[in-house]
Structure formats: C-alpha cells, structure tokens
Coordinates of C-alpha atoms and ligand atoms in Angstrom, one line a residue:
M18 CA 198.4 108.6 -83.5
M19 CA 201.3 110.7 -82.8
N20 CA 203.2 109.7 -79.7
E21 CA 204.4 112.7 -78.5
E22 CA 207.2 112.6 -75.8
I23 CA 206.0 113.4 -72.3
P24 CA 207.9 116.6 -71.5
N25 CA 209.8 117.2 -68.2
L26 CA 208.0 119.5 -65.9
T27 CA 209.8 122.8 -64.7
A28 CA 207.5 124.0 -62.5
F29 CA 205.1 122.2 -59.9
D30 CA 202.5 125.0 -58.9
E31 CA 199.0 124.6 -59.7
A32 CA 198.8 126.4 -62.8
A33 CA 201.6 124.7 -64.3
L34 CA 200.3 121.3 -63.2
D35 CA 196.7 122.1 -64.8
K36 CA 198.5 123.2 -67.9
A37 CA 200.5 120.1 -68.4
F38 CA 197.9 117.7 -67.4
G39 CA 195.4 119.6 -69.7
V40 CA 197.6 119.1 -72.7
V41 CA 198.1 115.5 -71.9
E42 CA 194.4 115.1 -71.4
Q43 CA 193.6 116.7 -74.7
Q44 CA 196.0 114.7 -76.7
A45 CA 194.1 111.5 -75.1
R46 CA 190.8 113.0 -76.1
E47 CA 191.9 113.6 -79.7
A48 CA 193.5 110.3 -80.1
A49 CA 190.4 108.5 -78.6
A50 CA 188.0 110.4 -80.9
A51 CA 189.9 109.1 -84.0
L52 CA 189.9 105.3 -83.1
S53 CA 188.0 102.8 -85.1
G54 CA 188.1 99.1 -85.1
G55 CA 189.2 96.9 -82.2
E56 CA 192.9 96.7 -83.3
A57 CA 193.2 100.6 -82.9
V58 CA 191.4 100.4 -79.6
E59 CA 193.8 97.9 -78.2
A60 CA 196.7 100.1 -79.5
F61 CA 195.3 103.2 -77.8
R62 CA 195.1 101.0 -74.6
L63 CA 198.6 99.8 -74.9
Q64 CA 199.7 103.5 -75.7
W65 CA 198.2 105.0 -72.6
L66 CA 197.7 102.3 -70.0
G67 CA 200.6 99.8 -71.1
R68 CA 202.3 98.7 -68.0
K69 CA 205.8 99.5 -69.1
Q70 CA 205.8 102.0 -72.0
G71 CA 202.5 103.3 -71.6
R72 CA 202.2 107.4 -71.4
L73 CA 200.6 107.2 -67.9
T74 CA 203.6 105.2 -66.8
E75 CA 205.9 107.8 -68.3
I76 CA 204.2 110.5 -66.5
S77 CA 204.3 108.6 -63.1
A78 CA 208.1 108.3 -63.8
R79 CA 208.8 111.8 -65.2
W80 CA 206.6 114.1 -63.0
L81 CA 205.5 112.1 -59.9
K82 CA 208.8 110.6 -59.0
V83 CA 210.7 113.7 -59.2
A84 CA 208.2 116.1 -57.7
P85 CA 208.8 118.2 -54.5
P86 CA 207.1 116.6 -51.7
E87 CA 204.7 119.6 -51.3
A88 CA 203.3 119.0 -54.8
K89 CA 203.1 115.4 -54.5
K90 CA 199.5 115.1 -53.3
A91 CA 198.3 117.6 -56.0
L92 CA 200.1 115.8 -58.9
G93 CA 198.8 112.4 -57.4
Q94 CA 195.1 113.6 -57.6
K95 CA 195.7 115.1 -61.2
F96 CA 197.5 111.9 -62.3
N97 CA 194.4 109.7 -60.9
A98 CA 191.9 112.0 -62.8
L99 CA 193.8 111.8 -65.9
K100 CA 193.9 107.9 -65.6
A101 CA 190.1 107.9 -65.0
V102 CA 189.7 110.1 -67.9
V103 CA 191.8 107.8 -70.2
E104 CA 189.9 104.4 -68.9
G105 CA 186.7 106.3 -69.4
L106 CA 187.8 107.0 -73.2
L107 CA 188.9 103.6 -73.5
D108 CA 185.6 102.0 -72.2
E109 CA 183.6 104.2 -74.6
A110 CA 185.7 103.4 -77.5
A111 CA 185.5 99.6 -77.0
G112 CA 182.0 100.0 -76.4
A113 CA 181.3 101.7 -79.5
G114 CA 183.1 99.7 -81.8
P115 CA 181.9 97.7 -84.8
N116 CA 180.4 95.4 -82.7
D117 CA 177.3 97.8 -81.9
A118 CA 175.7 97.1 -85.3
A119 CA 176.1 93.4 -84.5
L120 CA 174.8 93.7 -81.1
A121 CA 171.7 95.7 -82.3
A122 CA 171.1 93.2 -84.9
E123 CA 171.0 90.2 -82.4
A124 CA 168.7 92.4 -79.7
I125 CA 165.7 90.7 -78.9
D126 CA 162.2 92.6 -79.3
I127 CA 160.2 90.7 -76.5
T128 CA 157.1 92.5 -77.8
L129 CA 156.9 90.5 -80.7
P130 CA 155.2 87.4 -80.9
G131 CA 157.2 84.4 -80.5
T132 CA 158.0 81.8 -83.3
R133 CA 155.5 78.9 -82.8
R134 CA 157.2 75.6 -83.4
L135 CA 155.3 72.8 -85.0
T136 CA 154.5 69.7 -83.2
G137 CA 156.0 66.7 -84.6
A138 CA 153.7 63.7 -85.9
E139 CA 154.2 60.4 -86.8
H140 CA 154.8 59.6 -90.5
P141 CA 151.8 57.7 -92.0
I142 CA 153.9 54.9 -92.6
T143 CA 155.2 54.8 -89.2
R144 CA 151.7 55.2 -87.9
T145 CA 150.3 52.2 -90.0
L146 CA 153.4 50.0 -88.9
N147 CA 152.5 50.8 -85.3
E148 CA 149.0 50.2 -85.5
I149 CA 149.6 46.7 -87.4
T150 CA 152.1 45.7 -84.8
S151 CA 150.0 46.8 -82.1
V152 CA 147.1 44.3 -83.3
F153 CA 149.4 41.6 -83.2
A154 CA 150.9 42.6 -79.9
A155 CA 147.4 42.6 -78.4
L156 CA 147.4 38.7 -79.6
G157 CA 150.6 38.0 -77.7
Y158 CA 153.0 38.4 -80.5
S159 CA 156.3 40.0 -79.9
V160 CA 158.1 42.4 -82.2
G161 CA 161.5 41.9 -84.1
V162 CA 163.7 43.5 -86.4
G163 CA 166.6 42.2 -88.8
P164 CA 169.4 43.7 -91.0
E165 CA 168.2 45.4 -94.1
V166 CA 171.6 44.4 -96.0
E167 CA 171.1 40.5 -95.9
T168 CA 173.0 37.5 -97.3
D169 CA 171.9 35.5 -100.1
Y170 CA 171.3 32.8 -97.9
Y171 CA 168.9 34.4 -95.6
N172 CA 166.8 36.3 -98.2
F173 CA 166.6 33.5 -100.5
E174 CA 168.1 29.9 -99.7
C175 CA 166.8 29.3 -96.4
M176 CA 163.5 30.5 -97.4
N177 CA 163.3 27.6 -99.8
F178 CA 164.6 29.7 -103.0
P179 CA 167.2 27.4 -104.2
P180 CA 170.1 29.2 -106.2
D181 CA 169.0 29.8 -109.8
H182 CA 165.5 28.8 -109.0
P183 CA 163.0 30.9 -111.1
A184 CA 161.0 31.9 -107.8
R185 CA 163.9 34.3 -107.3
D186 CA 162.7 36.3 -110.5
T187 CA 159.6 37.4 -108.8
Q188 CA 161.7 39.8 -106.4
D189 CA 163.8 41.8 -108.6
T190 CA 166.9 42.1 -106.3
L191 CA 169.5 45.0 -105.7
V192 CA 172.8 43.2 -104.9
V193 CA 175.8 44.8 -103.3
A194 CA 178.7 45.2 -105.7
N195 CA 182.0 43.2 -105.9
Q196 CA 180.8 40.1 -104.1
D197 CA 181.6 37.6 -106.9
R198 CA 184.5 35.9 -104.8
R199 CA 182.4 34.9 -102.1
P200 CA 180.2 31.9 -102.1
Q201 CA 176.7 32.6 -103.2
R202 CA 175.0 32.0 -99.9
D203 CA 177.4 34.9 -98.3
R204 CA 176.7 37.5 -100.9
L205 CA 175.2 40.8 -99.5
L206 CA 171.8 42.3 -101.0
L207 CA 169.3 44.6 -100.0
R208 CA 166.7 42.2 -98.4
T209 CA 163.6 42.1 -101.0
H210 CA 161.0 41.2 -97.9
T211 CA 161.1 40.6 -94.2
S212 CA 160.7 37.1 -94.5
P213 CA 164.5 36.3 -93.7
V214 CA 163.8 37.8 -90.2
Q215 CA 161.7 34.5 -89.7
M216 CA 164.9 32.3 -90.1
R217 CA 166.8 34.8 -87.8
T218 CA 164.2 34.5 -85.0
M219 CA 163.9 30.6 -85.4
E220 CA 167.6 30.4 -85.2
T221 CA 168.0 32.3 -81.8
Q222 CA 164.7 30.9 -80.2
P223 CA 163.2 27.5 -80.2
P224 CA 159.3 27.2 -80.3
P225 CA 156.8 28.5 -79.5
V226 CA 157.2 31.5 -81.5
R227 CA 154.9 34.5 -82.1
I228 CA 156.5 37.5 -83.9
V229 CA 155.8 40.3 -86.1
I230 CA 158.7 42.1 -88.1
P231 CA 158.2 45.5 -89.4
G232 CA 161.0 46.7 -91.7
K233 CA 162.0 48.5 -94.9
V234 CA 162.5 46.3 -97.8
H235 CA 164.2 47.2 -101.2
R236 CA 163.3 46.1 -104.7
N237 CA 164.8 46.9 -108.3
D238 CA 161.2 48.1 -109.4
A239 CA 160.6 51.4 -111.2
A240 CA 158.6 53.7 -109.4
D241 CA 155.0 54.3 -110.3
A242 CA 151.8 55.3 -108.5
T243 CA 151.8 52.1 -106.5
H244 CA 155.4 51.0 -106.6
S245 CA 158.5 52.2 -104.9
P246 CA 162.0 50.6 -104.9
I247 CA 162.0 51.1 -101.0
F248 CA 158.9 50.2 -99.2
H249 CA 157.9 48.5 -96.0
Q250 CA 156.5 45.2 -94.9
V251 CA 155.3 43.6 -91.7
E252 CA 156.2 40.0 -91.5
G253 CA 154.4 37.6 -89.1
L254 CA 155.4 33.9 -87.9
C255 CA 153.8 31.7 -85.5
V256 CA 155.0 28.6 -84.7
D257 CA 153.8 25.9 -82.1
T258 CA 152.4 22.4 -81.7
N259 CA 149.1 21.8 -83.7
I260 CA 149.0 25.3 -85.6
T261 CA 146.6 24.7 -88.4
F262 CA 145.4 26.9 -91.2
S263 CA 142.3 27.7 -89.2
D264 CA 144.3 29.5 -87.0
L265 CA 146.1 31.5 -89.7
K266 CA 142.6 32.3 -91.0
G267 CA 141.3 33.2 -87.6
T268 CA 144.3 35.5 -86.9
L269 CA 144.3 37.3 -90.1
D270 CA 140.5 37.7 -90.1
H271 CA 140.8 39.3 -86.8
A272 CA 143.6 41.4 -88.0
M273 CA 141.9 42.8 -91.0
K274 CA 138.8 43.7 -89.2
A275 CA 140.9 45.5 -86.5
L276 CA 142.7 47.3 -89.2
F277 CA 139.9 48.1 -91.4
G278 CA 136.7 48.1 -89.5
S279 CA 134.6 45.0 -88.2
A280 CA 132.4 45.2 -91.4
V281 CA 135.3 43.7 -93.5
K282 CA 135.2 40.2 -94.6
T283 CA 138.3 38.0 -95.8
R284 CA 138.7 35.5 -98.3
F285 CA 141.9 33.3 -98.7
Y286 CA 142.8 32.6 -102.3
P287 CA 145.2 30.0 -103.6
S288 CA 148.7 31.4 -104.1
F289 CA 152.3 30.3 -104.2
F290 CA 155.4 31.4 -102.1
P291 CA 158.4 29.3 -101.9
F292 CA 158.3 29.2 -98.1
T293 CA 154.8 28.4 -97.5
E294 CA 152.5 25.3 -98.1
P295 CA 149.9 25.6 -98.9
S296 CA 150.1 29.6 -99.8
A297 CA 147.2 31.8 -100.1
D298 CA 146.7 35.6 -101.0
V299 CA 144.4 37.2 -98.4
Q300 CA 141.6 39.4 -99.8
I301 CA 139.3 41.8 -98.1
S302 CA 135.9 43.0 -99.2
C303 CA 136.3 46.4 -100.9
I304 CA 136.3 49.1 -98.2
F305 CA 135.0 51.5 -100.5
C306 CA 132.0 49.8 -101.8
G307 CA 131.3 47.3 -99.3
G308 CA 131.8 44.5 -101.7
K309 CA 129.3 45.7 -104.3
G310 CA 132.0 46.5 -107.0
C311 CA 133.5 49.8 -107.9
G312 CA 136.4 51.2 -110.0
K313 CA 138.8 50.7 -106.7
C314 CA 138.4 46.8 -106.7
K315 CA 138.0 46.5 -110.4
Q316 CA 134.2 45.6 -110.0
S317 CA 135.3 42.5 -108.1
G318 CA 134.2 43.4 -104.7
W319 CA 137.4 42.2 -103.4
I320 CA 140.8 43.6 -102.6
E321 CA 144.2 41.7 -102.4
L322 CA 146.2 42.7 -99.4
L323 CA 148.5 40.3 -98.2
G324 CA 150.2 36.9 -98.6
C325 CA 150.2 33.9 -96.3
G326 CA 150.6 30.3 -95.7
M327 CA 151.7 27.4 -93.6
V328 CA 155.5 27.1 -93.1
D329 CA 156.8 24.9 -95.5
P330 CA 158.6 21.7 -94.1
A331 CA 161.7 22.6 -96.0
V332 CA 162.0 26.0 -94.2
F333 CA 161.9 24.2 -90.7
A334 CA 164.8 21.9 -91.9
F335 CA 166.8 24.9 -92.3
A336 CA 165.9 26.3 -88.9
A337 CA 166.5 22.7 -87.2
E338 CA 170.2 23.1 -88.5
K339 CA 170.8 25.3 -85.3
Q340 CA 167.6 24.6 -83.4
P341 CA 166.6 20.9 -83.5
A342 CA 163.3 21.6 -82.0
Y343 CA 162.0 23.0 -85.2
D344 CA 161.2 19.4 -86.3
P345 CA 158.4 19.6 -88.9
K346 CA 157.1 16.3 -87.6
K347 CA 156.5 17.8 -83.9
I348 CA 155.6 21.5 -84.8
S349 CA 153.6 23.4 -87.4
G350 CA 153.4 27.2 -88.1
F351 CA 151.9 29.8 -90.5
A352 CA 153.5 32.9 -91.8
F353 CA 152.3 36.3 -93.5
G354 CA 153.7 39.4 -95.2
M355 CA 152.0 42.6 -96.0
G356 CA 153.0 45.7 -97.7
V357 CA 152.6 48.7 -95.3
E358 CA 152.4 51.2 -98.0
R359 CA 149.5 49.5 -99.7
I360 CA 147.6 49.1 -96.5
A361 CA 148.3 53.0 -95.4
M362 CA 147.1 54.1 -98.9
M363 CA 143.8 52.1 -98.4
K364 CA 143.4 53.3 -95.1
Y365 CA 143.7 56.9 -95.8
G366 CA 142.7 56.9 -99.3
I367 CA 146.3 57.9 -100.8
S368 CA 146.7 57.3 -104.5
E369 CA 150.3 57.9 -105.0
I370 CA 153.0 56.0 -103.2
G371 CA 155.4 58.9 -103.9
S372 CA 153.5 61.1 -101.4
F373 CA 154.7 59.1 -98.5
Y374 CA 158.5 59.8 -99.2
A375 CA 158.3 63.5 -101.1
G376 CA 158.4 65.1 -97.7
D377 CA 155.7 67.7 -98.6
M378 CA 154.2 69.4 -95.4
R379 CA 150.8 69.9 -97.1
F380 CA 150.6 66.1 -97.3
L381 CA 152.3 65.4 -94.0
G382 CA 150.4 67.8 -91.9
Q383 CA 147.1 66.2 -92.6
F384 CA 148.4 63.2 -90.2
A385 CA 149.4 65.5 -87.4
Ligands
LIG12 N1 157.6 37.6 -98.6 C1 156.5 37.8 -99.4 C2 156.8 39.0 -100.3 O1 157.5 39.8 -100.0 C3 155.4 38.1 -98.7 C4 154.9 36.9 -97.9 C5 154.1 35.9 -98.4 C6 155.4 36.7 -96.6 C7 153.7 34.9 -97.5 C8 155.0 35.4 -95.8 C9 154.2 34.5 -96.4 O2 155.7 35.2 -94.5 O3 153.9 33.6 -95.7 O4 156.2 38.9 -101.5

C-alpha cells in the first residue's frame, strides 16, 4: 500500500476541507479493500491508527494543530468522521479475514440431531470377577489384591514349590530379564497365579482370615481357543481354628450353585497342588446337558472348574515366620483358585477366549 504523505492544507474553508478529507478517505477505502490476511490488516491498523506515526496522527498534527480558530470545529468533526470510517474499515477487514471459513466450519446447526454417546458397560471379565467376589463377600469374605510382578519367593517358594522342583514346570513362567545376580528368591517374574497373595495376606494379618483375591496372571502359554498368556483368577483363602474339608466342600458347593444355578451338583476329584494337602479339582454337573453327557462335557456329564484343597502345613510354616499365630497345630484352612475366563465362557456360552481381548464392539455390546 502506498503511503502518500499528508499534504499541508492551504485553505481551511468548508470546500477545501471536504476535498482534502475526501482524498484521504478514498485512500483509506482503497487500501482497506486490498487487504488480505491478518498481517496486512495489522499493518493497515498501524499505518492509519498507529499512535506515533499513523496517518490520523499526522493529520492531527498537520491540519488540526495549525488551523485558524474558526475552522477548528469543522475540522475536528471531519477528523472524527474520518477516524470512524477508518475504524469501521478495520473492523470489517479483521472480521472478514481468513478466519471466516474456519468459523463457518465450526458453526453449530442446532437443528441437527445430537451425537448419542454409548453408555459404558462392564467388560464380561470384570462382570464375572465381580459376580464371583460378591458370592464370597456375602459369606463374610473380604477382597484383597497383590502385585502382578512377583518375586520367585512368593510365587513359588513359599507356596511350597522348592527351587528346581518339577511342580514348577506346571506353570510355564514369564520372568523379568537380567535378574541373574539376585538370589533366586528375589528374582522377579509375572505371577503365574493369584496364590502368592495368600501368603502376602497371612504375613500382614493373623488368623482368622477369609479373603478372595481377584487378579490378572500370566503364563508362557501359546494362545488357542481356550488359552491366553494373560488371564484372570480368583483366589480364596479361609483360615481359622477347626476348618475342615467339609467346610471347603460346603463353601464351594454353595458358590457353584450361586454362580451357575441351584440345580448344579459338585464333586471333588483327587488332584495335586504343592500348597494344599489333600488337593482336589472341583467338577460341576454339566450345565449344558444337565449331566446326561454331551459334546461340551465330553460325554462325561461333569465339567472341571477349579482347584482347591486344605492349606499344606508347609505353607503355614512360611507364614509363621512373620505371623507366629499360623501354627499348623492350632489352626487349619482351605484354599481355592479358579480361572475367571473359563467361568465366563461357561456362563455366557463363549467358545473363543480371544473374544474377551479383541475389543470388538459387536461382542462387547452384548454385555451392555
Ligand atoms: N494356583 C492354582 C493354579 O493356578 C489354582 C489353585 C489350586 C489355587 C488350588 C488354590 C488351590 O488356592 O488351593 O493352577
């Protein structure tokens, strides 16, 4: 934009003033019309309204200050009118900048229907975890948690898996790298079961104990329709005076009926776990065929669902190192551990364990 100098006025009569202001106003209008972009608008503002070197300041100095007294009023009015014109031009130019398109794009059409937000829902695994824990909460159990990165000691040793004992091979373990310089008991791994939280609980609290522990566990297993390297378990532990295998049977029979319906029967099948003696697998009558035998139960009428047993005195001996009240001569207890995915798959008729982790809304939406 050309910045022509403001000429000095030679005459101050009405016609001369109109002409002079007319010329300047015309210059302002032409300059404003050619503006594009925020920077140009700002330059225009400085050029016309800038306090020190703006053209209006110059007009004020060259025309107003030197005008004869009788012309001052008319000059002042015309000056103010010109200033209003320039400000108007500036407002227009600023408002009509490139922002306009952006503003239009953001404009809200309030006549359009709104975006409906989907209501969140519990994941079927979370829901099953909650169902299981609330069955036991109703029996007076509290709920505990423990770390997912565990030491060799808690995951294995104190659960009566001695170092190098073949029972460790039943739980293919993911270990944390570069632990070789530590003593074996301190080496870190991803817990393969929730059982270590039994010991963590006993170490911090003398008997009686009634606790369920829901949580995530890891195994170095290949994924297939029913296995996943990450899955969930609910652990249970009950320790008191005179706890017997009958208490274990009654508690788990009740829990299975609460989870699968009062028609299910349970049976306790001899098994082995290092941390329980005796140990059992709990089987429930097949919920698909009622026990007659079908493809789901491999014609046996029974489905194996969880492990359990009476707490091994060797486990109490480890607990007694920190809490002497865990004296196996005075107290007894039972423990159990169940796979949450397996229970959820049975309850909801899911055939692929991977469906839980795929994040497919068509699957998850069915639990909303
Ligand atoms: N920790 C066992 C596993 O992951 C499950 C289990 C079995 C837990 C028997 C127990 C129990 O507390 O008594 O295979």
